[in-house]
Tab-separated table of C-alpha atoms and ligand atoms in Angstrom:
chain	number	residue	atom	x	y	z
A	17	MET	CA	19.764	40.313	-23.304
A	18	ALA	CA	23.269	39.459	-22.975
A	19	ARG	CA	25.784	40.882	-25.171
A	20	LEU	CA	27.878	38.629	-27.357
A	21	VAL	CA	31.899	39.030	-26.954
A	22	ILE	CA	33.801	37.549	-30.447
A	23	VAL	CA	37.382	37.557	-30.191
A	24	SER	CA	39.574	35.938	-33.577
A	25	ASN	CA	43.020	36.876	-34.402
A	26	ARG	CA	42.346	39.390	-36.845
A	27	VAL	CA	38.946	41.573	-36.845
A	28	ALA	CA	37.373	42.616	-39.617
A	29	MET	CA	36.842	46.442	-38.768
A	30	PRO	CA	34.470	48.119	-40.266
A	31	ARG	CA	36.709	50.464	-42.830
A	32	GLU	CA	37.584	47.504	-44.413
A	33	ARG	CA	35.805	45.744	-47.717
A	34	LEU	CA	33.950	42.223	-46.580
A	35	SER	CA	33.485	41.467	-50.075
A	36	ARG	CA	37.583	40.934	-49.695
A	37	ALA	CA	37.659	39.837	-46.405
A	38	GLY	CA	35.027	36.407	-46.926
A	39	GLY	CA	31.530	34.931	-46.078
A	40	LEU	CA	32.293	34.482	-42.634
A	41	ALA	CA	33.603	38.257	-41.267
A	42	VAL	CA	29.827	38.992	-42.507
A	43	ALA	CA	28.493	36.314	-40.772
A	44	LEU	CA	30.182	37.005	-36.986
A	45	ARG	CA	29.643	40.261	-37.665
A	46	GLU	CA	26.241	40.409	-38.286
A	47	SER	CA	25.116	38.706	-35.062
A	48	LEU	CA	27.389	41.562	-33.491
A	49	GLY	CA	25.276	43.194	-35.655
A	50	GLN	CA	22.308	41.620	-34.368
A	51	HIS	CA	22.978	41.167	-30.650
A	52	GLY	CA	25.218	44.644	-30.117
A	53	GLY	CA	28.307	43.436	-29.177
A	54	LEU	CA	32.120	43.880	-28.989
A	55	TRP	CA	34.534	42.251	-31.872
A	56	TYR	CA	38.218	41.671	-29.871
A	57	GLY	CA	41.271	40.440	-31.404
A	58	TRP	CA	44.096	41.765	-33.487
A	59	SER	CA	44.478	44.783	-35.563
A	60	GLY	CA	47.168	42.973	-37.614
A	61	GLU	CA	49.743	45.821	-36.710
A	62	VAL	CA	53.002	46.062	-35.068
A	63	SER	CA	54.766	47.842	-33.117
A	64	GLU	CA	57.631	48.522	-31.959
A	65	ASN	CA	56.056	49.363	-27.598
A	66	PRO	CA	52.690	48.683	-28.559
A	67	ASP	CA	50.501	49.866	-26.386
A	68	PRO	CA	48.814	47.742	-23.459
A	69	ALA	CA	45.167	49.359	-23.690
A	70	PRO	CA	42.960	47.604	-26.583
A	71	ARG	CA	42.060	50.477	-29.054
A	72	ARG	CA	38.186	51.048	-29.281
A	73	ILE	CA	35.782	51.619	-32.541
A	74	ARG	CA	32.434	51.646	-31.877
A	75	GLN	CA	30.045	51.555	-34.859
A	76	GLY	CA	25.942	51.288	-35.259
A	77	ARG	CA	25.852	48.425	-32.021
A	78	ILE	CA	28.885	46.990	-32.937
A	79	ASP	CA	32.415	48.048	-30.882
A	80	TYR	CA	35.686	47.101	-31.899
A	81	ALA	CA	38.571	45.789	-29.817
A	82	VAL	CA	42.086	45.585	-31.320
A	83	LEU	CA	45.434	45.037	-30.036
A	84	ASP	CA	48.981	45.300	-31.956
A	85	LEU	CA	51.573	42.929	-31.215
A	86	SER	CA	55.188	44.087	-30.381
A	87	PRO	CA	57.558	42.571	-33.065
A	88	GLU	CA	58.555	39.717	-30.665
A	89	GLU	CA	55.633	38.579	-30.623
A	90	HIS	CA	54.008	38.645	-33.893
A	91	LYS	CA	57.336	36.085	-33.819
A	92	GLY	CA	56.691	34.034	-31.110
A	93	PHE	CA	53.295	33.958	-30.939
A	94	TYR	CA	51.744	34.122	-35.291
A	95	LEU	CA	54.635	33.299	-37.449
A	96	ASP	CA	56.027	30.602	-34.887
A	97	PHE	CA	53.790	29.026	-32.379
A	98	SER	CA	51.001	29.765	-34.474
A	99	ASN	CA	51.453	29.248	-38.556
A	100	GLY	CA	55.023	27.480	-37.894
A	101	ILE	CA	53.776	24.767	-35.392
A	102	LEU	CA	50.022	24.500	-34.609
A	103	TRP	CA	49.080	24.635	-38.561
A	104	PRO	CA	51.178	22.385	-39.753
A	105	LEU	CA	50.158	19.777	-36.513
A	106	CYS	CA	46.601	20.360	-37.450
A	107	HIS	CA	46.439	19.598	-40.687
A	108	TYR	CA	49.199	15.949	-39.849
A	109	ARG	CA	52.142	18.048	-41.353
A	110	LEU	CA	54.760	16.923	-38.601
A	111	GLY	CA	57.784	16.859	-40.772
A	112	LEU	CA	57.725	20.750	-40.878
A	113	ILE	CA	56.819	21.168	-37.229
A	114	ASP	CA	59.808	23.297	-35.786
A	115	PHE	CA	59.477	23.350	-32.428
A	116	ARG	CA	60.997	25.549	-30.571
A	117	ARG	CA	60.182	26.697	-26.658
A	118	SER	CA	60.567	30.535	-26.825
A	119	ALA	CA	57.246	29.940	-29.311
A	120	TRP	CA	55.391	28.244	-27.531
A	121	GLU	CA	55.707	30.513	-23.646
A	122	SER	CA	55.653	33.723	-26.823
A	123	TYR	CA	51.871	31.938	-27.697
A	124	LEU	CA	51.105	30.831	-23.832
A	125	ALA	CA	52.126	35.042	-22.960
A	126	VAL	CA	50.371	36.796	-25.492
A	127	ASN	CA	46.969	35.198	-25.166
A	128	ALA	CA	47.935	36.131	-21.155
A	129	ARG	CA	47.993	38.950	-22.229
A	130	PHE	CA	44.563	39.370	-25.038
A	131	ALA	CA	42.850	37.281	-20.806
A	132	GLU	CA	44.200	40.265	-19.545
A	133	GLN	CA	43.443	43.579	-21.215
A	134	LEU	CA	39.740	41.607	-21.907
A	135	VAL	CA	38.414	41.214	-18.602
A	136	ALA	CA	38.491	44.578	-18.264
A	137	GLN	CA	36.017	45.416	-21.209
A	138	LEU	CA	34.219	42.493	-19.743
A	139	LYS	CA	30.190	43.114	-18.124
A	140	SER	CA	29.346	39.900	-15.924
A	141	ASP	CA	26.347	38.113	-18.107
A	142	ASP	CA	28.766	38.080	-21.115
A	143	ILE	CA	28.502	35.220	-24.079
A	144	ILE	CA	32.231	35.029	-25.098
A	145	TRP	CA	33.391	32.789	-28.520
A	146	VAL	CA	36.813	32.990	-28.816
A	147	HIS	CA	37.459	31.370	-32.949
A	148	ASP	CA	40.968	30.140	-33.442
A	149	TYR	CA	43.934	28.187	-32.814
A	150	HIS	CA	46.385	30.699	-31.857
A	151	PHE	CA	43.417	31.306	-29.065
A	152	ILE	CA	43.210	28.630	-28.209
A	153	PRO	CA	44.104	29.050	-23.873
A	154	LEU	CA	42.113	32.300	-23.705
A	155	ALA	CA	39.244	31.065	-21.620
A	156	ALA	CA	42.399	28.677	-19.424
A	157	GLU	CA	44.000	32.514	-19.358
A	158	LEU	CA	40.382	34.176	-18.114
A	159	ARG	CA	38.869	31.374	-15.640
A	160	ARG	CA	42.422	32.359	-14.060
A	161	ARG	CA	42.084	36.350	-13.710
A	162	GLY	CA	38.445	34.952	-12.090
A	163	VAL	CA	36.052	35.369	-15.482
A	164	GLN	CA	33.222	33.116	-15.320
A	165	ASN	CA	30.974	34.060	-17.732
A	166	ARG	CA	29.724	30.843	-20.848
A	167	ILE	CA	32.467	31.170	-23.051
A	168	GLY	CA	32.442	28.940	-26.112
A	169	PHE	CA	35.512	28.320	-28.284
A	170	PHE	CA	35.136	27.434	-32.347
A	171	LEU	CA	38.155	25.715	-34.227
A	172	HIS	CA	38.177	25.827	-37.709
A	173	ILE	CA	40.459	23.622	-39.201
A	174	PRO	CA	41.174	20.136	-37.791
A	175	PHE	CA	41.743	19.222	-34.203
A	176	PRO	CA	44.670	15.530	-34.414
A	177	ALA	CA	44.415	12.474	-33.951
A	178	PRO	CA	46.317	11.524	-30.406
A	179	GLU	CA	49.230	10.265	-31.531
A	180	VAL	CA	49.473	13.283	-34.043
A	181	LEU	CA	48.426	15.659	-31.190
A	182	ALA	CA	51.177	14.372	-28.863
A	183	ALA	CA	54.094	15.563	-31.162
A	184	LEU	CA	53.846	18.821	-29.513
A	185	PRO	CA	55.760	19.230	-26.572
A	186	GLY	CA	52.629	20.704	-24.024
A	187	HIS	CA	49.748	19.259	-25.426
A	188	ASP	CA	48.554	17.970	-22.296
A	189	ARG	CA	48.600	21.510	-21.333
A	190	LEU	CA	46.580	22.533	-24.326
A	191	VAL	CA	44.403	19.966	-24.258
A	192	ARG	CA	43.656	20.992	-20.585
A	193	ASP	CA	43.857	24.594	-21.571
A	194	LEU	CA	40.793	24.000	-24.316
A	195	CYS	CA	38.256	22.063	-21.377
A	196	ALA	CA	38.209	25.043	-19.630
A	197	TYR	CA	35.806	26.189	-22.393
A	198	ASP	CA	31.659	25.072	-22.082
A	199	LEU	CA	31.925	24.710	-25.542
A	200	VAL	CA	34.481	23.820	-28.224
A	201	GLY	CA	33.110	23.270	-32.038
A	202	PHE	CA	34.870	21.311	-34.526
A	203	GLN	CA	33.446	20.577	-38.367
A	204	THR	CA	33.892	17.667	-37.608
A	205	ARG	CA	32.428	14.571	-36.183
A	206	GLY	CA	35.624	13.572	-36.708
A	207	ASP	CA	37.373	16.044	-34.743
A	208	VAL	CA	35.614	16.084	-31.441
A	209	ARG	CA	36.388	11.410	-32.048
A	210	ALA	CA	40.406	13.088	-31.940
A	211	LEU	CA	39.821	14.751	-28.646
A	212	THR	CA	37.692	12.435	-27.073
A	213	GLU	CA	39.728	9.859	-27.752
A	214	TYR	CA	42.757	12.325	-26.895
A	215	ILE	CA	40.528	13.109	-23.292
A	216	LEU	CA	40.297	8.961	-22.230
A	217	HIS	CA	43.495	8.018	-23.921
A	218	GLU	CA	45.730	11.195	-22.560
A	219	SER	CA	44.263	12.755	-20.202
A	220	ASP	CA	42.806	10.835	-16.460
A	221	GLY	CA	39.313	12.286	-18.158
A	222	THR	CA	35.399	10.615	-18.821
A	223	VAL	CA	33.249	11.377	-21.880
A	224	LEU	CA	29.366	10.456	-21.445
A	225	GLY	CA	27.842	9.285	-24.863
A	226	ASN	CA	29.692	7.313	-28.203
A	227	ALA	CA	32.466	8.079	-29.467
A	228	GLY	CA	31.751	8.168	-32.233
A	229	SER	CA	28.953	10.460	-31.691
A	230	GLU	CA	28.985	14.542	-32.645
A	231	ASP	CA	27.572	16.221	-29.538
A	232	VAL	CA	29.926	14.655	-26.153
A	233	ARG	CA	29.551	15.651	-22.490
A	234	ILE	CA	34.177	15.577	-21.279
A	235	SER	CA	34.492	15.627	-17.406
A	236	ALA	CA	38.357	16.806	-16.997
A	237	PHE	CA	40.915	18.843	-15.332
A	238	GLY	CA	37.850	19.278	-12.676
A	239	ARG	CA	35.358	20.842	-15.672
A	240	ASP	CA	32.952	19.188	-17.873
A	241	LEU	CA	32.018	21.215	-20.714
A	242	ARG	CA	30.495	19.796	-23.930
A	243	ALA	CA	32.169	18.842	-27.290
A	244	GLY	CA	30.387	18.685	-31.056
A	245	ALA	CA	30.683	19.187	-34.437
A	246	PHE	CA	28.791	22.700	-36.285
A	247	PRO	CA	30.165	22.476	-40.242
A	248	ILE	CA	30.812	25.457	-41.209
A	249	GLY	CA	28.360	26.354	-44.325
A	250	ILE	CA	28.307	30.252	-47.201
A	251	ASP	CA	25.281	32.085	-47.247
A	252	THR	CA	24.211	30.740	-50.302
A	253	ALA	CA	21.723	31.882	-51.517
A	254	GLU	CA	23.995	35.143	-51.795
A	255	PHE	CA	25.954	33.357	-53.786
A	256	ALA	CA	23.566	31.547	-56.306
A	257	SER	CA	22.301	34.907	-56.647
A	258	LEU	CA	26.177	37.227	-56.819
A	259	ALA	CA	26.420	34.078	-59.068
A	260	ALA	CA	23.924	34.583	-61.680
A	261	ALA	CA	24.240	38.074	-61.537
A	262	GLU	CA	28.030	38.071	-62.331
A	263	ALA	CA	27.045	35.385	-65.231
A	264	GLY	CA	26.573	39.213	-67.991
A	265	SER	CA	29.317	41.220	-65.889
A	266	ASP	CA	31.903	42.791	-68.427
A	267	GLU	CA	34.891	40.946	-66.488
A	268	THR	CA	32.802	36.940	-66.490
A	269	GLN	CA	32.562	37.763	-70.224
A	270	ARG	CA	35.879	38.472	-70.926
A	271	LEU	CA	37.190	35.289	-69.050
A	272	SER	CA	34.394	33.078	-71.375
A	273	GLU	CA	35.513	34.997	-74.475
A	274	SER	CA	39.525	34.390	-73.481
A	275	LEU	CA	37.572	30.366	-73.478
A	276	VAL	CA	36.964	29.993	-77.295
A	277	GLY	CA	34.949	27.089	-75.829
A	278	ARG	CA	36.627	24.772	-74.227
A	279	SER	CA	36.477	24.032	-70.643
A	280	LEU	CA	37.612	25.504	-67.659
A	281	VAL	CA	38.395	24.168	-64.551
A	282	ILE	CA	39.118	25.984	-62.097
A	283	GLY	CA	41.009	25.789	-58.947
A	284	VAL	CA	41.201	28.816	-55.656
A	285	ASP	CA	42.846	28.549	-52.619
A	286	ARG	CA	44.680	30.927	-50.388
A	287	LEU	CA	48.722	29.991	-51.772
A	288	ASP	CA	49.053	27.420	-48.798
A	289	TYR	CA	50.688	23.713	-48.557
A	290	SER	CA	47.591	22.244	-47.281
A	291	LYS	CA	45.630	22.969	-49.788
A	292	GLY	CA	46.885	19.812	-51.888
A	293	ILE	CA	47.752	22.466	-54.808
A	294	PRO	CA	51.210	20.736	-56.482
A	295	GLN	CA	49.001	17.048	-57.172
A	296	ARG	CA	45.844	19.327	-58.681
A	297	PHE	CA	48.693	20.956	-60.681
A	298	GLU	CA	50.283	16.687	-61.275
A	299	ALA	CA	46.840	15.316	-61.886
A	300	PHE	CA	46.152	18.127	-64.582
A	301	HIS	CA	49.775	17.147	-65.823
A	302	HIS	CA	49.198	13.282	-65.831
A	303	LEU	CA	45.616	13.643	-67.696
A	304	LEU	CA	47.702	16.480	-70.414
A	305	GLY	CA	50.104	13.040	-70.804
A	306	SER	CA	47.015	10.517	-71.118
A	307	ARG	CA	44.761	11.217	-72.565
A	308	PRO	CA	45.628	13.571	-75.598
A	309	GLU	CA	41.321	14.446	-76.660
A	310	HIS	CA	42.016	16.928	-73.978
A	311	HIS	CA	44.599	18.874	-75.505
A	312	GLY	CA	43.818	22.030	-76.950
A	313	LYS	CA	39.903	20.987	-75.125
A	314	VAL	CA	40.301	22.040	-71.167
A	315	THR	CA	42.550	24.809	-69.774
A	316	PHE	CA	43.002	24.652	-66.052
A	317	MET	CA	42.795	28.280	-63.843
A	318	GLN	CA	44.089	28.253	-60.415
A	319	ILE	CA	44.144	31.479	-58.669
A	320	ALA	CA	46.080	31.299	-55.221
A	321	PRO	CA	46.745	34.298	-53.824
A	322	ILE	CA	51.092	34.669	-51.976
A	323	SER	CA	49.802	33.890	-48.049
A	324	ARG	CA	51.580	34.461	-44.801
A	325	GLY	CA	54.735	34.616	-47.498
A	326	GLU	CA	57.180	35.380	-44.697
A	327	VAL	CA	57.330	31.704	-43.400
A	328	ALA	CA	59.353	29.680	-45.373
A	329	GLN	CA	57.139	26.623	-46.709
A	330	TYR	CA	55.430	28.905	-47.871
A	331	ARG	CA	57.755	30.314	-49.833
A	332	LYS	CA	58.697	26.669	-51.198
A	333	LEU	CA	55.633	26.441	-52.481
A	334	ARG	CA	55.689	29.594	-54.728
A	335	ASN	CA	58.920	27.683	-55.612
A	336	GLU	CA	57.413	24.050	-56.293
A	337	LEU	CA	54.183	25.563	-58.201
A	338	ASP	CA	55.978	27.858	-60.262
A	339	GLY	CA	58.036	25.306	-61.741
A	340	LEU	CA	55.082	23.107	-62.380
A	341	THR	CA	53.129	26.599	-64.478
A	342	GLY	CA	56.375	25.989	-66.692
A	343	ARG	CA	56.655	22.316	-66.298
A	344	ILE	CA	53.577	21.350	-67.504
A	345	ASN	CA	53.126	25.004	-70.536
A	346	GLY	CA	56.281	24.185	-71.164
A	347	LYS	CA	55.346	20.199	-72.979
A	348	PHE	CA	51.806	20.416	-73.656
A	349	ALA	CA	51.036	24.216	-74.945
A	350	GLU	CA	50.471	25.435	-78.529
A	351	PHE	CA	51.215	28.634	-79.954
A	352	ASP	CA	46.982	28.858	-78.967
A	353	TRP	CA	46.668	27.735	-76.210
A	354	VAL	CA	47.930	27.420	-72.735
A	355	PRO	CA	47.263	24.969	-70.790
A	356	VAL	CA	47.960	26.007	-66.290
A	357	ARG	CA	46.761	30.194	-65.948
A	358	TYR	CA	48.179	31.014	-62.481
A	359	LEU	CA	47.081	33.681	-60.450
A	360	ASN	CA	48.845	34.719	-57.516
A	361	ARG	CA	46.349	37.330	-56.431
A	362	ALA	CA	42.352	37.411	-54.856
A	363	PHE	CA	39.580	38.780	-56.006
A	364	ALA	CA	36.301	40.208	-54.939
A	365	ARG	CA	33.158	37.783	-53.775
A	366	ASN	CA	31.027	38.701	-56.542
A	367	SER	CA	34.589	38.229	-59.236
A	368	LEU	CA	34.986	34.535	-57.602
A	369	ALA	CA	31.224	33.527	-57.589
A	370	GLY	CA	31.422	34.481	-61.657
A	371	PHE	CA	34.437	32.831	-62.535
A	372	TYR	CA	32.888	29.442	-60.322
A	373	ARG	CA	29.594	29.893	-62.402
A	374	HIS	CA	31.500	29.543	-65.613
A	375	ALA	CA	33.862	26.701	-64.044
A	376	LYS	CA	32.831	22.594	-66.371
A	377	VAL	CA	34.798	21.674	-62.695
A	378	GLY	CA	35.737	22.530	-59.471
A	379	LEU	CA	38.654	21.692	-58.714
A	380	VAL	CA	39.648	21.313	-53.987
A	381	THR	CA	42.703	18.604	-53.358
A	382	PRO	CA	43.720	19.462	-49.815
A	383	LEU	CA	45.370	17.067	-48.850
A	384	ARG	CA	43.736	18.279	-45.012
A	385	ASP	CA	41.533	21.268	-43.938
A	386	GLY	CA	38.582	22.506	-41.829
A	387	MET	CA	35.700	22.583	-44.487
A	388	ASN	CA	37.050	23.583	-47.386
A	389	LEU	CA	34.022	26.866	-48.070
A	390	VAL	CA	35.596	26.559	-51.582
A	391	ALA	CA	33.891	23.988	-52.571
A	392	LYS	CA	30.884	25.288	-51.561
A	393	GLU	CA	31.157	28.491	-53.561
A	394	TYR	CA	31.758	26.059	-56.011
A	395	VAL	CA	28.474	24.232	-56.332
A	396	ALA	CA	26.529	27.030	-55.186
A	397	SER	CA	27.054	29.284	-57.768
A	398	GLN	CA	26.517	27.112	-60.760
A	399	ASP	CA	23.271	27.072	-62.602
A	400	ALA	CA	21.180	24.495	-62.189
A	401	ALA	CA	19.927	24.087	-65.281
A	402	ASP	CA	23.692	22.971	-66.664
A	403	PRO	CA	25.804	22.511	-63.175
A	404	GLY	CA	29.629	21.896	-63.097
A	405	VAL	CA	31.233	18.613	-61.310
A	406	LEU	CA	32.954	19.262	-57.790
A	407	VAL	CA	36.367	17.363	-57.508
A	408	LEU	CA	36.370	17.089	-53.798
A	409	SER	CA	39.309	15.865	-51.093
A	410	ARG	CA	38.415	12.792	-49.382
A	411	PHE	CA	40.110	15.198	-46.585
A	412	ALA	CA	38.519	18.160	-46.461
A	413	GLY	CA	35.540	18.873	-44.082
A	414	ALA	CA	33.294	18.991	-46.922
A	415	ALA	CA	33.562	15.974	-47.608
A	416	ARG	CA	31.214	14.565	-45.176
A	417	GLU	CA	28.678	16.857	-46.146
A	418	MET	CA	29.322	17.454	-50.013
A	419	LYS	CA	28.255	13.062	-51.094
A	420	GLY	CA	27.667	14.742	-55.049
A	421	ALA	CA	30.621	15.849	-56.420
A	422	LEU	CA	33.254	13.261	-56.843
A	423	ILE	CA	35.527	12.331	-54.147
A	424	VAL	CA	39.545	11.811	-55.016
A	425	ASN	CA	42.612	10.785	-52.216
A	426	PRO	CA	45.137	13.737	-52.412
A	427	TYR	CA	47.426	11.868	-52.912
A	428	ASP	CA	46.651	9.150	-56.085
A	429	THR	CA	47.516	11.355	-59.399
A	430	GLU	CA	45.740	8.808	-61.247
A	431	HIS	CA	42.730	8.632	-59.191
A	432	ILE	CA	42.169	13.027	-59.069
A	433	SER	CA	43.185	12.870	-63.145
A	434	ASP	CA	40.417	9.766	-63.808
A	435	ALA	CA	38.509	12.416	-61.841
A	436	LEU	CA	38.815	15.091	-63.634
A	437	HIS	CA	38.926	13.329	-66.694
A	438	ARG	CA	35.218	11.594	-65.152
A	439	ALA	CA	33.703	15.522	-64.941
A	440	LEU	CA	34.711	16.755	-68.392
A	441	VAL	CA	32.673	14.273	-69.852
A	442	MET	CA	30.024	13.875	-67.285
A	443	PRO	CA	26.764	13.764	-68.928
A	444	LEU	CA	23.729	16.573	-67.725
A	445	GLU	CA	21.494	14.293	-65.516
A	446	GLU	CA	24.324	13.346	-63.745
A	447	ARG	CA	25.855	16.608	-62.899
A	448	ARG	CA	21.935	17.488	-62.986
A	449	GLN	CA	21.270	14.795	-59.787
A	450	ARG	CA	25.016	15.553	-58.373
A	451	TRP	CA	24.934	19.467	-58.023
A	452	GLU	CA	20.766	19.201	-56.690
A	453	SER	CA	22.116	16.714	-53.373
A	454	MET	CA	24.700	18.903	-52.790
A	455	MET	CA	22.504	22.214	-52.837
A	456	ALA	CA	19.641	20.487	-50.623
A	457	VAL	CA	22.505	20.247	-48.183
A	458	LEU	CA	23.413	23.654	-48.005
A	459	ASN	CA	20.186	25.741	-49.033
A	460	VAL	CA	20.168	24.027	-45.586
A	461	ASN	CA	23.334	24.626	-43.806
A	462	THR	CA	24.119	28.063	-44.082
A	463	ILE	CA	26.212	29.789	-42.302
A	464	ALA	CA	23.530	31.625	-40.844
A	465	HIS	CA	22.586	28.341	-40.126
A	466	TRP	CA	26.384	27.920	-38.718
A	467	ARG	CA	25.805	31.030	-36.160
A	468	GLU	CA	22.654	29.860	-34.923
A	469	THR	CA	22.940	26.321	-34.459
A	470	TYR	CA	26.516	26.976	-32.284
A	471	LEU	CA	24.821	30.193	-30.084
A	472	ALA	CA	22.214	28.467	-29.184
A	473	ALA	CA	24.731	25.121	-27.879
A	474	LEU	CA	25.985	28.045	-26.402
A	475	GLN	CA	22.690	29.320	-24.451
A	476	ALA	CA	22.317	26.609	-23.932
A	477	GLU	CA	25.141	25.443	-21.003
A	478	GLY	CA	24.050	28.232	-20.123
A	479	GLY	CA	22.317	29.948	-17.516
A	480	PRO	CA	18.795	32.692	-17.666
A	481	GLN	CA	20.503	35.515	-18.803
A	482	MET	CA	22.640	34.007	-22.191
A	483	LEU	CA	21.014	35.713	-24.939
A	484	GLU	CA	16.630	35.128	-25.053
A	485	ALA	CA	17.571	33.870	-29.259
A	486	ALA	CA	20.738	32.573	-31.088
A	487	GLY	CA	19.497	33.732	-34.373
B	157	ADQ	P1	41.300	29.208	-44.651
B	157	ADQ	O1	41.331	27.772	-45.101
B	157	ADQ	O2	41.627	30.083	-45.395
B	157	ADQ	O3	39.771	28.766	-43.780
B	157	ADQ	P2	38.593	28.034	-47.293
B	157	ADQ	O4	37.539	27.283	-46.396
B	157	ADQ	O5	38.506	27.567	-48.200
B	157	ADQ	O6	40.369	28.523	-45.913
B	157	ADQ	O7	38.257	29.480	-46.997
B	157	ADQ	C1	38.722	30.256	-48.104
B	157	ADQ	C2	38.492	31.648	-48.133
B	157	ADQ	O8	38.648	33.011	-48.997
B	157	ADQ	C3	37.295	31.430	-49.454
B	157	ADQ	O9	35.866	32.278	-48.955
B	157	ADQ	C4	37.539	31.706	-50.678
B	157	ADQ	O10	36.657	32.542	-51.718
B	157	ADQ	C5	38.028	32.989	-50.057
B	157	ADQ	N1	39.296	32.944	-50.947
B	157	ADQ	C6	39.860	31.923	-51.472
B	157	ADQ	N2	40.929	32.765	-52.340
B	157	ADQ	C7	40.871	33.752	-52.879
B	157	ADQ	C8	40.909	34.245	-53.820
B	157	ADQ	N3	42.026	34.327	-55.148
B	157	ADQ	N4	39.931	35.315	-54.290
B	157	ADQ	C9	39.144	35.595	-53.073
B	157	ADQ	N5	39.115	35.265	-51.873
B	157	ADQ	C10	40.053	34.488	-51.856
B	157	ADQ	C11	39.803	28.144	-42.597
B	157	ADQ	C12	40.385	26.834	-42.745
B	157	ADQ	C13	38.147	26.024	-43.593
B	157	ADQ	C14	37.435	26.369	-43.001
B	157	ADQ	C15	36.981	27.991	-42.998
B	157	ADQ	C16	36.032	28.232	-42.136
B	157	ADQ	O11	41.577	26.668	-42.920
B	157	ADQ	O12	38.771	24.544	-43.039
B	157	ADQ	O13	36.635	25.725	-44.711
B	157	ADQ	O14	38.419	28.639	-42.181
B	157	ADQ	O15	35.765	27.334	-40.284
C-alpha cells in the first residue's frame, strides 16, 4: 500500500495537545496513522539560520518532518503574502491588500525551498496531499524537480471569483501552478465554479462537465486535472457525546449559574475580520435597542482568541471590538446584567461543546468563510430534546448544507437582529425540525467521510499503486 504524505503549513507535532488543535488535525493524524505516512510542513518556529534539512520525529506509524522559517521568510511568505495578501483576496477584501513584489517572491521561494527538501523524503509511489493557500505552488515546484507522484490539493478557504483573483499581480502564475495538481478540492461547488470560470475566461484551458457542477475535469497549461467540491465536516458523534458529557461538568454548571435563567447567544471564532464579528455585535446592539423585551433576558457571549496579532488589520479589529463591547454594555447594562461577555481566549474542545449546548442561539456571521466548522460544532452539541437555533451567514460554505439554520445576510444588521429575535422565541417543535434536518446532514458528512472521499478521488486519479482503500 502506498504511503500518504500530508503537507500543511502548521504540523500538529505529537507533543501538541489535540484537544486544542481541533478536529482537522485529529482527522489528518488519523489518516496518517491508518496508512502510515509522513506529515511535512513548517515547525511554527522562526530561527536566524534555519537548518536546511527538516527535523524528523517518528511516532507510531507517523513520521513528522518540519522546517523552521527565517525571520525574512516568516515576514515575506507567512505574514505579508499568505496572511496579508492571499487571505484577504480569497475573502473578497481587496481593500485590505497591500501588494508587494518582495512578498510574492518570498512566497514562491519558500514553496521552492519546501519542495526541494520534500523531494529528498519522497518514495516513488507516495501519494501527496497538500493543504491550503500557503502551499499553492508546491506541486509545480515538485514537478519542476521531476516528481511524478499523484499530488492532491485542498483549499480550506474560498476560491475567489475571477474578477477578484485578477486583482492579484501574478494570478496567472498562481492558477497555472494550481493546475500542477492532479486533484484540486474545494469546500463548495461555488469555489469549483470560480476556478472553472477563471480557466474558461482567463486562460486557454477547457473544462469538461458543466460549470455549475461540483466535479469537473480541466485541461489547462498543458495538464489534465480534476476539481471537485469536498465539503469538510466534523466528528459529529464525538462532539455530540462531548457536549452531552459536559452538560454536568463544573464549568457548564458555573456558566449556567452565572446566567441566572437568561438565554445565551454564543459566538466562537478566531479573532479574524472575515468572521463578521463587529456585524454580530452591531446586530445584538440593534436587538436590544429595538426590542426592550429582551433587556435583562439575554446574554451574548463572544469567545474570540487573538490570532495573527502581528498583522495590523487584526489589531484594528481588536480595537473595534473593544469599543463595541464597551458601547453596548455602557448603554444597556444594569447593576445585575451585563449584556455582552467578550473573552479573548481559547477553550478546550470539551468546554466549547458544553458552552454550545447551553446556548439557545449559535450566532455565526462570517462575511466569507470556506466552510465554518463552528456552525457544525454548535449543531452537533445540541440536546435533541431541546435544541438551540443556528443563525448562519449565507456567505459561509456551511450554509450550503445547514439548511435548517436561519440564514442571514451579515451586511444587513437588521436582518441578523430579526433572526436573533426569531431564534430566541422559536417554538420547540420548529427548533426540533430544523435541528433534525441539520443533524441528518452532519451524521453523513463527517470529517472521516470528507477525508475518505477526498483520498478515494485522489486515488482514482492515480495508477494501481495508490492507496488500496481510503478509509
Ligand atoms: P478557520 O477560519 O479557523 O478555518 P473554522 O472552520 O470555524 O474557521 O474552524 C475554527 C476551529 O477552531 C473550530 O474547530 C473551532 O472550534 C476552533 N476554535 C475557534 N475558536 C476557538 C476558541 N476560542 N477556543 C478553542 N477552539 C476554538 C479554516 C477556514 C474555514 C474552514 C476550516 C476547515 O477559514 O472556512 O471551515 O479551515 O476547513
